[in-house]
Amino acid sequence: MTAPVLHCALVAVPTIISPIYVRLRKLTPWSLRPDVRGAYNHLAKLTLYGHADVFMTVNIETTSQCNIKCPYCPVNVIDRGRHLMEEWLFHKIIDELAAFGFKGRVSPHFYGEPLLDARLPALCAYARTKLPSVNIVVHTNGTRLNARNFHTFVEHGVTGFVITNHLGLASKQIRGLLSGVSEADRRRIRFLDIDETPLFNRSGLVEPKIPRRFKRCHYLSDEIAISYQGNVLCTNDYLERHSFGNVRNESLMDIWHSPSFVEVRRQVRRGVFELDMCKKCVHGCATSG
């Protein structure tokens, strides 16, 4: 099983559009990037599906465990414990995405470190079999990634990796990884440096050094998270305070098209923030949880 080379770690889109967006994003001030990202994803949806009422990325929490506590992450504030998503539930989500004809990105993570889950290669292989054209992107802190398991993941269908070297803890591991993979395989890796990057306050749970500000929110229309319990969430809702539905007993697309979820997405795209988690995210009023 061979995965395609990652052409853009953000979303899976036609290759003609993707490089243009990457260049444009680098030239855009941070204050304008949310709207540029929203416009780009809107165009990508129209290109891929013929309509824009669909998400581009699904983050699936296969494990809630993390091995690092970063000051800008809610894991450092409140521990949600060590939990694994049941395999049947992961399979159900993937099967529903396949039935829909999903063409975006699947990432097996939420706030945990996905490589702590020994089942991850098999889960990715199942996703690749059912979703042959998607990007399967693993977000990792790099502490458990090496040349051997890198190749194992690629053989099991992973398209690419996004590595964030939190607190510099994975520097030695990353050097070993890069020395053990080919130049072509290095194209599957994208590094994130967040030292000078504006970050979300995760619905008021943390106070990042540079908070991310925006007047309208396109994220909920473009990217969703599914917790190990099956709750469909905003990616900033670490504590699962507002679930839009649960895929254990509902279909993902029924949840997506539910009137209440449709209305929330419409409101936040217009800059109307009614949910408490949205107000905290936008206005940066950090609390103790």
Short mmCIF file of C-alpha atoms in Angstrom, two decimals:
data_model
loop_
_atom_site.label_atom_id
_atom_site.label_comp_id
_atom_site.label_asym_id
_atom_site.label_seq_id
_atom_site.Cartn_x
_atom_site.Cartn_y
_atom_site.Cartn_z
CA MET A 1 0.00 0.00 0.00
CA THR A 2 1.55 3.30 -1.08
CA ALA A 3 0.28 6.70 0.01
CA PRO A 4 0.47 9.74 -2.26
CA VAL A 5 3.06 12.38 -1.42
CA LEU A 6 1.65 15.19 0.69
CA HIS A 7 1.06 18.26 -1.47
CA CYS A 8 -0.44 20.44 1.25
CA ALA A 9 -0.66 19.57 4.94
CA LEU A 10 -3.68 21.79 5.51
CA VAL A 11 -6.29 20.30 3.21
CA ALA A 12 -6.54 18.03 0.22
CA VAL A 13 -7.26 20.21 -2.79
CA PRO A 14 -6.43 20.29 -6.48
CA THR A 15 -2.69 20.76 -6.93
CA ILE A 16 -3.22 23.83 -9.13
CA ILE A 17 -4.90 25.70 -6.28
CA SER A 18 -2.80 24.45 -3.40
CA PRO A 19 0.60 26.06 -4.23
CA ILE A 20 -1.11 29.40 -4.89
CA TYR A 21 -2.71 29.31 -1.45
CA VAL A 22 0.54 28.37 0.28
CA ARG A 23 2.32 31.37 -1.26
CA LEU A 24 -0.58 33.70 -0.55
CA ARG A 25 -0.79 32.58 3.07
CA LYS A 26 2.87 33.43 3.69
CA LEU A 27 2.32 36.96 2.37
CA THR A 28 -0.89 37.58 4.34
CA PRO A 29 -0.86 39.31 7.76
CA TRP A 30 -2.04 37.10 10.61
CA SER A 31 -5.10 39.26 11.17
CA LEU A 32 -6.34 38.46 7.65
CA ARG A 33 -5.33 34.81 7.42
CA PRO A 34 -8.58 33.37 8.85
CA ASP A 35 -10.62 35.04 6.10
CA VAL A 36 -8.11 34.05 3.40
CA ARG A 37 -8.17 30.47 4.68
CA GLY A 38 -11.97 30.48 4.68
CA ALA A 39 -12.12 31.81 1.11
CA TYR A 40 -9.59 29.26 -0.07
CA ASN A 41 -11.44 26.36 1.52
CA HIS A 42 -14.71 27.63 0.05
CA LEU A 43 -13.16 27.53 -3.43
CA ALA A 44 -11.67 24.10 -2.77
CA LYS A 45 -15.06 22.72 -1.73
CA LEU A 46 -16.71 24.06 -4.86
CA THR A 47 -13.95 22.50 -6.95
CA LEU A 48 -14.10 19.10 -5.25
CA TYR A 49 -17.81 18.73 -4.51
CA GLY A 50 -19.67 21.35 -6.52
CA HIS A 51 -20.99 22.93 -3.29
CA ALA A 52 -19.51 24.40 -0.11
CA ASP A 53 -21.66 22.76 2.59
CA VAL A 54 -19.05 20.24 3.67
CA PHE A 55 -16.02 20.08 5.95
CA MET A 56 -12.52 19.69 4.56
CA THR A 57 -10.80 18.12 7.58
CA VAL A 58 -11.85 15.53 10.17
CA ASN A 59 -9.71 15.16 13.28
CA ILE A 60 -10.40 11.82 14.99
CA GLU A 61 -9.21 11.40 18.57
CA THR A 62 -7.87 7.86 18.58
CA THR A 63 -6.15 8.52 21.93
CA SER A 64 -6.53 11.27 24.52
CA GLN A 65 -3.09 10.63 26.03
CA CYS A 66 -0.18 13.01 25.55
CA ASN A 67 3.40 12.72 26.76
CA ILE A 68 4.14 16.46 26.92
CA LYS A 69 2.48 19.27 28.87
CA CYS A 70 3.01 22.51 27.01
CA PRO A 71 2.10 25.82 28.69
CA TYR A 72 -0.01 26.87 25.69
CA CYS A 73 -2.01 23.62 25.57
CA PRO A 74 -5.08 22.77 27.69
CA VAL A 75 -3.55 19.35 28.46
CA ASN A 76 -1.33 21.31 30.83
CA VAL A 77 -4.41 22.73 32.59
CA ILE A 78 -6.82 19.80 32.82
CA ASP A 79 -6.01 16.14 32.23
CA ARG A 80 -8.81 14.29 30.39
CA GLY A 81 -7.20 10.95 31.21
CA ARG A 82 -5.91 8.13 29.03
CA HIS A 83 -8.62 6.88 26.71
CA LEU A 84 -8.71 5.12 23.36
CA MET A 85 -11.44 5.38 20.77
CA GLU A 86 -13.01 1.97 20.23
CA GLU A 87 -12.01 0.48 16.90
CA TRP A 88 -15.59 -0.15 15.79
CA LEU A 89 -16.32 3.55 16.28
CA PHE A 90 -13.28 4.59 14.22
CA HIS A 91 -14.37 2.19 11.50
CA LYS A 92 -17.92 3.57 11.58
CA ILE A 93 -16.65 7.11 11.07
CA ILE A 94 -14.40 6.08 8.18
CA ASP A 95 -17.18 4.02 6.58
CA GLU A 96 -19.54 7.00 6.70
CA LEU A 97 -16.92 9.29 5.18
CA ALA A 98 -16.43 6.74 2.39
CA ALA A 99 -20.17 6.48 1.77
CA PHE A 100 -20.33 10.26 1.49
CA GLY A 101 -17.39 10.40 -0.93
CA PHE A 102 -15.15 12.47 1.31
CA LYS A 103 -12.09 13.91 -0.45
CA GLY A 104 -10.46 16.03 2.23
CA ARG A 105 -8.07 15.29 5.06
CA VAL A 106 -8.27 12.80 7.92
CA SER A 107 -6.01 13.33 10.92
CA PRO A 108 -5.96 10.89 13.85
CA HIS A 109 -5.57 13.40 16.65
CA PHE A 110 -7.26 15.95 18.88
CA TYR A 111 -5.01 17.04 21.77
CA GLY A 112 -3.23 13.75 22.45
CA GLU A 113 -0.08 12.36 20.85
CA PRO A 114 -1.31 9.88 18.23
CA LEU A 115 1.91 7.84 18.14
CA LEU A 116 1.19 6.67 21.71
CA ASP A 117 -1.56 4.51 20.21
CA ALA A 118 -0.03 1.21 19.05
CA ARG A 119 -3.06 0.60 16.81
CA LEU A 120 -2.38 3.68 14.69
CA PRO A 121 -0.79 1.98 11.64
CA ALA A 122 -3.70 -0.44 11.39
CA LEU A 123 -6.25 2.35 11.81
CA CYS A 124 -4.56 4.39 9.09
CA ALA A 125 -4.49 1.35 6.81
CA TYR A 126 -8.23 0.91 7.27
CA ALA A 127 -8.80 4.59 6.46
CA ARG A 128 -6.63 4.34 3.35
CA THR A 129 -8.46 1.26 2.10
CA LYS A 130 -11.85 2.95 2.48
CA LEU A 131 -10.71 6.44 1.43
CA PRO A 132 -8.11 6.00 -1.30
CA SER A 133 -7.98 9.65 -2.38
CA VAL A 134 -7.83 11.50 0.94
CA ASN A 135 -4.81 12.96 2.68
CA ILE A 136 -4.11 11.08 5.91
CA VAL A 137 -1.97 13.45 7.94
CA VAL A 138 -0.49 12.61 11.33
CA HIS A 139 0.08 15.57 13.67
CA THR A 140 2.80 14.69 16.16
CA ASN A 141 5.23 16.23 18.62
CA GLY A 142 7.94 14.08 17.05
CA THR A 143 9.13 12.40 20.24
CA ARG A 144 8.01 8.94 19.08
CA LEU A 145 8.67 9.28 15.35
CA ASN A 146 11.72 7.61 13.82
CA ALA A 147 12.77 6.36 10.40
CA ARG A 148 11.45 2.86 11.04
CA ASN A 149 7.92 3.75 12.10
CA PHE A 150 7.87 6.60 9.55
CA HIS A 151 8.18 4.01 6.78
CA THR A 152 5.66 1.76 8.52
CA PHE A 153 3.10 4.55 8.56
CA VAL A 154 3.72 5.39 4.90
CA GLU A 155 3.31 1.71 4.00
CA HIS A 156 0.00 1.76 5.86
CA GLY A 157 -1.32 4.71 3.88
CA VAL A 158 -0.21 7.85 5.72
CA THR A 159 0.28 10.74 3.31
CA GLY A 160 2.35 12.99 5.51
CA PHE A 161 3.31 14.28 8.93
CA VAL A 162 3.04 17.65 10.61
CA ILE A 163 5.70 17.86 13.32
CA THR A 164 5.62 20.51 16.01
CA ASN A 165 8.77 20.36 18.12
CA HIS A 166 7.12 21.52 21.33
CA LEU A 167 9.61 22.95 23.84
CA GLY A 168 12.45 21.59 21.69
CA LEU A 169 12.04 18.14 23.22
CA ALA A 170 12.18 16.25 19.93
CA SER A 171 15.20 17.95 18.32
CA LYS A 172 17.48 14.90 18.58
CA GLN A 173 14.68 12.58 17.45
CA ILE A 174 13.94 14.74 14.42
CA ARG A 175 17.60 14.85 13.36
CA GLY A 176 17.69 11.06 13.48
CA LEU A 177 14.48 10.86 11.46
CA LEU A 178 15.72 13.17 8.71
CA SER A 179 19.00 11.27 8.40
CA GLY A 180 17.09 8.01 7.94
CA VAL A 181 14.64 8.96 5.18
CA SER A 182 15.09 9.87 1.55
CA GLU A 183 14.76 13.33 0.05
CA ALA A 184 11.44 12.27 -1.47
CA ASP A 185 10.14 11.15 1.91
CA ARG A 186 11.18 14.44 3.48
CA ARG A 187 8.55 16.03 1.26
CA ARG A 188 5.99 14.19 3.37
CA ILE A 189 7.05 16.17 6.45
CA ARG A 190 5.98 19.65 7.38
CA PHE A 191 7.46 21.37 10.42
CA LEU A 192 5.55 23.90 12.48
CA ASP A 193 7.37 26.53 14.52
CA ILE A 194 4.90 28.05 16.96
CA ASP A 195 7.25 30.32 18.93
CA GLU A 196 6.10 33.40 17.01
CA THR A 197 2.77 32.02 15.83
CA PRO A 198 -0.55 33.36 17.14
CA LEU A 199 -2.38 30.54 18.92
CA PHE A 200 -5.96 29.89 20.01
CA ASN A 201 -6.74 30.23 23.70
CA ARG A 202 -8.69 26.96 23.40
CA SER A 203 -11.99 28.43 24.47
CA GLY A 204 -10.45 30.38 27.32
CA LEU A 205 -8.43 27.57 28.90
CA VAL A 206 -4.93 28.89 28.16
CA GLU A 207 -3.23 32.23 27.61
CA PRO A 208 -0.89 31.99 24.62
CA LYS A 209 1.98 34.40 24.28
CA ILE A 210 0.49 35.69 21.03
CA PRO A 211 -3.29 35.11 20.96
CA ARG A 212 -5.01 34.49 17.64
CA ARG A 213 -7.60 37.17 16.89
CA PHE A 214 -10.38 37.11 14.32
CA LYS A 215 -13.76 38.76 13.73
CA ARG A 216 -15.37 35.89 11.81
CA CYS A 217 -14.85 32.17 12.21
CA HIS A 218 -14.59 29.83 9.24
CA TYR A 219 -12.91 27.04 11.17
CA LEU A 220 -16.13 25.33 12.24
CA SER A 221 -17.27 25.21 8.60
CA ASP A 222 -13.99 23.71 7.42
CA GLU A 223 -12.69 21.46 10.18
CA ILE A 224 -14.33 19.31 12.84
CA ALA A 225 -13.11 17.05 15.61
CA ILE A 226 -14.55 13.79 16.87
CA SER A 227 -13.55 12.86 20.42
CA TYR A 228 -12.74 9.34 21.58
CA GLN A 229 -16.29 9.28 23.00
CA GLY A 230 -17.79 10.08 19.60
CA ASN A 231 -18.73 13.71 20.22
CA VAL A 232 -18.59 15.99 17.19
CA LEU A 233 -16.86 19.17 18.30
CA CYS A 234 -15.20 22.41 17.39
CA THR A 235 -11.46 21.72 17.31
CA ASN A 236 -10.98 24.23 20.16
CA ASP A 237 -13.46 22.50 22.47
CA TYR A 238 -10.96 20.47 24.48
CA LEU A 239 -13.37 19.79 27.35
CA GLU A 240 -16.21 18.71 25.03
CA ARG A 241 -18.50 21.37 26.49
CA HIS A 242 -20.64 21.68 23.38
CA SER A 243 -21.23 18.54 21.36
CA PHE A 244 -23.14 18.95 18.11
CA GLY A 245 -24.02 15.25 18.19
CA ASN A 246 -22.50 11.86 18.83
CA VAL A 247 -21.51 9.46 16.07
CA ARG A 248 -22.07 6.45 18.31
CA ASN A 249 -25.81 6.73 17.72
CA GLU A 250 -26.09 9.22 14.83
CA SER A 251 -24.53 9.45 11.41
CA LEU A 252 -21.83 12.09 10.94
CA MET A 253 -23.60 13.68 7.98
CA ASP A 254 -26.92 13.84 9.85
CA ILE A 255 -25.12 15.72 12.61
CA TRP A 256 -23.45 18.02 10.08
CA HIS A 257 -26.78 18.88 8.45
CA SER A 258 -28.74 19.23 11.71
CA PRO A 259 -30.48 22.64 11.86
CA SER A 260 -28.76 23.65 15.10
CA PHE A 261 -25.26 22.92 13.76
CA VAL A 262 -26.00 24.60 10.43
CA GLU A 263 -27.18 27.72 12.27
CA VAL A 264 -24.10 27.91 14.51
CA ARG A 265 -21.80 27.67 11.49
CA ARG A 266 -23.79 30.37 9.71
CA GLN A 267 -23.63 32.68 12.71
CA VAL A 268 -19.90 32.41 13.40
CA ARG A 269 -19.08 32.94 9.71
CA ARG A 270 -20.94 36.26 10.04
CA GLY A 271 -19.15 37.13 13.28
CA VAL A 272 -22.07 36.34 15.59
CA PHE A 273 -20.81 34.35 18.58
CA GLU A 274 -23.58 33.06 20.82
CA LEU A 275 -22.01 29.94 22.32
CA ASP A 276 -19.99 30.51 25.48
CA MET A 277 -16.98 28.64 24.09
CA CYS A 278 -17.03 30.90 21.00
CA LYS A 279 -17.18 34.08 23.07
CA LYS A 280 -14.18 32.96 25.11
CA CYS A 281 -12.26 31.96 22.02
CA VAL A 282 -12.84 35.25 20.22
CA HIS A 283 -12.49 37.64 23.14
CA GLY A 284 -9.59 35.84 24.81
CA CYS A 285 -11.05 35.74 28.30
CA ALA A 286 -9.01 32.90 29.78
CA THR A 287 -10.44 31.13 32.80
CA SER A 288 -9.37 28.35 35.07
CA GLY A 289 -11.91 26.05 33.42
#
